[in-house]
Amino acid sequence: MKIKAYCLFVILATSVLTACTTTQPTMTGQNTNTQPSVMIKNGVGVLPQSTYFGVLPCADCSGIKTNLVINHDGTFVMEQEYLGKADKFITKGSYDIGGVDNRYVLLHPEGQADPMPYLIYIDGNRVEFRDLADGEKPNPNQTLNLVS
């Protein structure tokens, strides 16, 4: 429990410190470094346009086919289809970048009565959905792979 509290404190403290500093745009070429390339646009950090895809675990279906598009203007679109069911959802919103090396991204859904944000962790060519309370990987793992 103390380790989770410590990790959450480190994440929050880093986010606060990161929010208080001004960073210059990061330029990357064909670098395979796992650190995401963050650009500054109107004083706000944004990620380059990228699309992630995968099938997330589902308790009452065979999986949730998920397509996540991170836009360079600070917005996202997530399409989710519950396999074996007729349910399909499109979630749109904005995002904030923070944490160590700008790897944590908080997705803020819009247009919902009580929108619960999603926490994702960018790890090279994939994103992992994380537990909002402590930033830990959920079990089973919820990972999407980079498509473009």
PDB file of C-alpha atoms in Angstrom:
ATOM      1  CA  MET A   1       0.000   0.000   0.000  1.00  0.00           C
ATOM      2  CA  LYS A   2       2.848   2.392   0.865  1.00  0.00           C
ATOM      3  CA  ILE A   3       4.524   1.636  -2.470  1.00  0.00           C
ATOM      4  CA  LYS A   4       1.332   2.522  -4.380  1.00  0.00           C
ATOM      5  CA  ALA A   5       0.934   5.725  -2.380  1.00  0.00           C
ATOM      6  CA  TYR A   6       4.589   6.601  -3.030  1.00  0.00           C
ATOM      7  CA  CYS A   7       4.239   5.921  -6.786  1.00  0.00           C
ATOM      8  CA  LEU A   8       1.090   8.054  -6.943  1.00  0.00           C
ATOM      9  CA  PHE A   9       2.894  10.841  -5.049  1.00  0.00           C
ATOM     10  CA  VAL A  10       5.841  10.695  -7.480  1.00  0.00           C
ATOM     11  CA  ILE A  11       3.500  10.829 -10.494  1.00  0.00           C
ATOM     12  CA  LEU A  12       1.545  13.764  -9.097  1.00  0.00           C
ATOM     13  CA  ALA A  13       4.660  15.640  -7.980  1.00  0.00           C
ATOM     14  CA  THR A  14       6.280  15.176 -11.368  1.00  0.00           C
ATOM     15  CA  SER A  15       3.103  16.348 -13.094  1.00  0.00           C
ATOM     16  CA  VAL A  16       3.022  19.493 -10.963  1.00  0.00           C
ATOM     17  CA  LEU A  17       6.690  20.229 -11.606  1.00  0.00           C
ATOM     18  CA  THR A  18       6.300  19.550 -15.312  1.00  0.00           C
ATOM     19  CA  ALA A  19       3.286  21.858 -15.516  1.00  0.00           C
ATOM     20  CA  CYS A  20       5.312  24.688 -13.975  1.00  0.00           C
ATOM     21  CA  THR A  21       8.164  24.565 -16.472  1.00  0.00           C
ATOM     22  CA  THR A  22       8.412  25.606 -20.091  1.00  0.00           C
ATOM     23  CA  THR A  23       9.864  23.039 -22.450  1.00  0.00           C
ATOM     24  CA  GLN A  24      11.106  23.408 -25.981  1.00  0.00           C
ATOM     25  CA  PRO A  25       9.703  21.198 -28.744  1.00  0.00           C
ATOM     26  CA  THR A  26      11.374  17.821 -29.052  1.00  0.00           C
ATOM     27  CA  MET A  27      12.569  16.978 -32.539  1.00  0.00           C
ATOM     28  CA  THR A  28      12.962  13.319 -33.417  1.00  0.00           C
ATOM     29  CA  GLY A  29      14.007  11.551 -36.589  1.00  0.00           C
ATOM     30  CA  GLN A  30      14.100   7.791 -37.002  1.00  0.00           C
ATOM     31  CA  ASN A  31      14.898   7.390 -33.318  1.00  0.00           C
ATOM     32  CA  THR A  32      13.416   4.275 -31.724  1.00  0.00           C
ATOM     33  CA  ASN A  33      13.594   5.837 -28.258  1.00  0.00           C
ATOM     34  CA  THR A  34      10.529   4.965 -26.210  1.00  0.00           C
ATOM     35  CA  GLN A  35      10.048   8.561 -25.031  1.00  0.00           C
ATOM     36  CA  PRO A  36       7.118  10.186 -26.865  1.00  0.00           C
ATOM     37  CA  SER A  37       7.796  13.275 -28.955  1.00  0.00           C
ATOM     38  CA  VAL A  38       5.975  16.174 -27.299  1.00  0.00           C
ATOM     39  CA  MET A  39       5.429  19.402 -29.190  1.00  0.00           C
ATOM     40  CA  ILE A  40       4.403  22.746 -27.701  1.00  0.00           C
ATOM     41  CA  LYS A  41       1.392  24.366 -29.369  1.00  0.00           C
ATOM     42  CA  ASN A  42      -0.072  27.571 -27.910  1.00  0.00           C
ATOM     43  CA  GLY A  43       1.773  26.881 -24.661  1.00  0.00           C
ATOM     44  CA  VAL A  44       0.294  23.381 -24.292  1.00  0.00           C
ATOM     45  CA  GLY A  45       2.084  20.060 -24.832  1.00  0.00           C
ATOM     46  CA  VAL A  46       0.646  17.935 -27.631  1.00  0.00           C
ATOM     47  CA  LEU A  47       1.615  14.597 -29.139  1.00  0.00           C
ATOM     48  CA  PRO A  48       2.159  13.875 -32.824  1.00  0.00           C
ATOM     49  CA  GLN A  49      -0.746  12.318 -34.739  1.00  0.00           C
ATOM     50  CA  SER A  50      -0.799   8.580 -34.004  1.00  0.00           C
ATOM     51  CA  THR A  51      -3.220   5.657 -34.152  1.00  0.00           C
ATOM     52  CA  TYR A  52      -3.250   2.648 -31.814  1.00  0.00           C
ATOM     53  CA  PHE A  53      -5.286  -0.550 -32.199  1.00  0.00           C
ATOM     54  CA  GLY A  54      -5.932  -3.701 -30.216  1.00  0.00           C
ATOM     55  CA  VAL A  55      -8.501  -5.895 -28.528  1.00  0.00           C
ATOM     56  CA  LEU A  56      -8.983  -5.163 -24.840  1.00  0.00           C
ATOM     57  CA  PRO A  57     -10.285  -7.751 -22.365  1.00  0.00           C
ATOM     58  CA  CYS A  58     -14.027  -7.835 -21.664  1.00  0.00           C
ATOM     59  CA  ALA A  59     -15.877  -9.484 -18.759  1.00  0.00           C
ATOM     60  CA  ASP A  60     -19.036 -10.400 -20.681  1.00  0.00           C
ATOM     61  CA  CYS A  61     -17.915 -10.543 -24.323  1.00  0.00           C
ATOM     62  CA  SER A  62     -15.028 -11.942 -26.359  1.00  0.00           C
ATOM     63  CA  GLY A  63     -13.158  -8.614 -26.326  1.00  0.00           C
ATOM     64  CA  ILE A  64     -13.393  -4.912 -27.045  1.00  0.00           C
ATOM     65  CA  LYS A  65     -11.934  -3.964 -30.429  1.00  0.00           C
ATOM     66  CA  THR A  66     -10.413  -0.543 -29.750  1.00  0.00           C
ATOM     67  CA  ASN A  67      -9.032   2.079 -32.119  1.00  0.00           C
ATOM     68  CA  LEU A  68      -7.462   5.130 -30.426  1.00  0.00           C
ATOM     69  CA  VAL A  69      -6.422   8.175 -32.466  1.00  0.00           C
ATOM     70  CA  ILE A  70      -4.284  10.789 -30.716  1.00  0.00           C
ATOM     71  CA  ASN A  71      -4.489  14.050 -32.671  1.00  0.00           C
ATOM     72  CA  HIS A  72      -1.744  16.681 -32.779  1.00  0.00           C
ATOM     73  CA  ASP A  73      -4.266  19.373 -31.753  1.00  0.00           C
ATOM     74  CA  GLY A  74      -4.688  18.022 -28.202  1.00  0.00           C
ATOM     75  CA  THR A  75      -7.767  15.888 -28.918  1.00  0.00           C
ATOM     76  CA  PHE A  76      -8.446  12.163 -29.240  1.00  0.00           C
ATOM     77  CA  VAL A  77     -11.065   9.840 -30.737  1.00  0.00           C
ATOM     78  CA  MET A  78     -11.568   6.315 -29.385  1.00  0.00           C
ATOM     79  CA  GLU A  79     -13.803   3.820 -31.184  1.00  0.00           C
ATOM     80  CA  GLN A  80     -14.755   0.685 -29.253  1.00  0.00           C
ATOM     81  CA  GLU A  81     -16.727  -2.304 -30.521  1.00  0.00           C
ATOM     82  CA  TYR A  82     -17.823  -5.060 -28.158  1.00  0.00           C
ATOM     83  CA  LEU A  83     -17.141  -8.303 -30.047  1.00  0.00           C
ATOM     84  CA  GLY A  84     -20.100 -10.657 -30.187  1.00  0.00           C
ATOM     85  CA  LYS A  85     -22.504  -7.810 -29.396  1.00  0.00           C
ATOM     86  CA  ALA A  86     -24.033  -4.948 -31.327  1.00  0.00           C
ATOM     87  CA  ASP A  87     -22.525  -2.362 -28.981  1.00  0.00           C
ATOM     88  CA  LYS A  88     -20.214   0.208 -30.567  1.00  0.00           C
ATOM     89  CA  PHE A  89     -19.110   3.444 -28.909  1.00  0.00           C
ATOM     90  CA  ILE A  90     -17.198   6.508 -30.056  1.00  0.00           C
ATOM     91  CA  THR A  91     -15.570   8.646 -27.374  1.00  0.00           C
ATOM     92  CA  LYS A  92     -14.069  12.047 -28.180  1.00  0.00           C
ATOM     93  CA  GLY A  93     -12.256  14.498 -25.965  1.00  0.00           C
ATOM     94  CA  SER A  94      -9.019  16.234 -25.071  1.00  0.00           C
ATOM     95  CA  TYR A  95      -5.840  15.071 -23.366  1.00  0.00           C
ATOM     96  CA  ASP A  96      -3.140  16.273 -20.969  1.00  0.00           C
ATOM     97  CA  ILE A  97       0.467  15.054 -20.927  1.00  0.00           C
ATOM     98  CA  GLY A  98       2.515  14.586 -17.766  1.00  0.00           C
ATOM     99  CA  GLY A  99       4.591  12.295 -15.623  1.00  0.00           C
ATOM    100  CA  VAL A 100       8.179  11.229 -16.013  1.00  0.00           C
ATOM    101  CA  ASP A 101       9.400  11.794 -19.600  1.00  0.00           C
ATOM    102  CA  ASN A 102       5.855  12.836 -20.649  1.00  0.00           C
ATOM    103  CA  ARG A 103       4.777   9.197 -20.889  1.00  0.00           C
ATOM    104  CA  TYR A 104       1.492   9.502 -18.976  1.00  0.00           C
ATOM    105  CA  VAL A 105      -1.490  10.890 -20.867  1.00  0.00           C
ATOM    106  CA  LEU A 106      -4.847  11.646 -19.273  1.00  0.00           C
ATOM    107  CA  LEU A 107      -7.730  11.346 -21.755  1.00  0.00           C
ATOM    108  CA  HIS A 108     -10.728  13.551 -20.878  1.00  0.00           C
ATOM    109  CA  PRO A 109     -13.948  12.323 -22.573  1.00  0.00           C
ATOM    110  CA  GLU A 110     -16.437  15.021 -23.562  1.00  0.00           C
ATOM    111  CA  GLY A 111     -20.200  14.937 -24.003  1.00  0.00           C
ATOM    112  CA  GLN A 112     -20.922  12.402 -21.251  1.00  0.00           C
ATOM    113  CA  ALA A 113     -22.961  13.005 -18.083  1.00  0.00           C
ATOM    114  CA  ASP A 114     -20.182  11.887 -15.721  1.00  0.00           C
ATOM    115  CA  PRO A 115     -17.015  11.489 -17.802  1.00  0.00           C
ATOM    116  CA  MET A 116     -14.368   9.327 -16.140  1.00  0.00           C
ATOM    117  CA  PRO A 117     -10.909  10.106 -17.557  1.00  0.00           C
ATOM    118  CA  TYR A 118      -8.659   7.366 -18.921  1.00  0.00           C
ATOM    119  CA  LEU A 119      -4.996   7.139 -17.957  1.00  0.00           C
ATOM    120  CA  ILE A 120      -2.681   5.740 -20.630  1.00  0.00           C
ATOM    121  CA  TYR A 121       1.052   5.142 -20.549  1.00  0.00           C
ATOM    122  CA  ILE A 122       3.024   5.512 -23.785  1.00  0.00           C
ATOM    123  CA  ASP A 123       5.670   2.804 -24.051  1.00  0.00           C
ATOM    124  CA  GLY A 124       7.406   2.919 -27.413  1.00  0.00           C
ATOM    125  CA  ASN A 125       5.084   1.598 -30.100  1.00  0.00           C
ATOM    126  CA  ARG A 126       2.202   0.866 -27.761  1.00  0.00           C
ATOM    127  CA  VAL A 127      -0.027   2.438 -25.150  1.00  0.00           C
ATOM    128  CA  GLU A 128      -1.156   0.775 -21.958  1.00  0.00           C
ATOM    129  CA  PHE A 129      -4.337   1.723 -20.155  1.00  0.00           C
ATOM    130  CA  ARG A 130      -3.461   2.189 -16.477  1.00  0.00           C
ATOM    131  CA  ASP A 131      -5.362   2.284 -13.206  1.00  0.00           C
ATOM    132  CA  LEU A 132      -6.436   5.879 -12.610  1.00  0.00           C
ATOM    133  CA  ALA A 133      -5.913   5.657  -8.836  1.00  0.00           C
ATOM    134  CA  ASP A 134      -2.310   4.447  -8.754  1.00  0.00           C
ATOM    135  CA  GLY A 135      -0.971   4.365 -12.331  1.00  0.00           C
ATOM    136  CA  GLU A 136      -0.366   0.603 -12.140  1.00  0.00           C
ATOM    137  CA  LYS A 137      -0.992  -1.877 -14.960  1.00  0.00           C
ATOM    138  CA  PRO A 138      -4.371  -3.565 -14.527  1.00  0.00           C
ATOM    139  CA  ASN A 139      -4.655  -7.320 -14.674  1.00  0.00           C
ATOM    140  CA  PRO A 140      -5.345  -8.455 -17.362  1.00  0.00           C
ATOM    141  CA  ASN A 141      -3.089  -6.129 -19.317  1.00  0.00           C
ATOM    142  CA  GLN A 142      -4.830  -3.552 -21.528  1.00  0.00           C
ATOM    143  CA  THR A 143      -2.478  -2.667 -24.397  1.00  0.00           C
ATOM    144  CA  LEU A 144      -2.955  -1.121 -27.849  1.00  0.00           C
ATOM    145  CA  ASN A 145      -0.249  -1.226 -30.534  1.00  0.00           C
ATOM    146  CA  LEU A 146       0.858   1.640 -32.786  1.00  0.00           C
ATOM    147  CA  VAL A 147      -0.614   1.419 -36.290  1.00  0.00           C
ATOM    148  CA  SER A 148       0.499   4.769 -37.707  1.00  0.00           C
TER     149      SER A 148
END
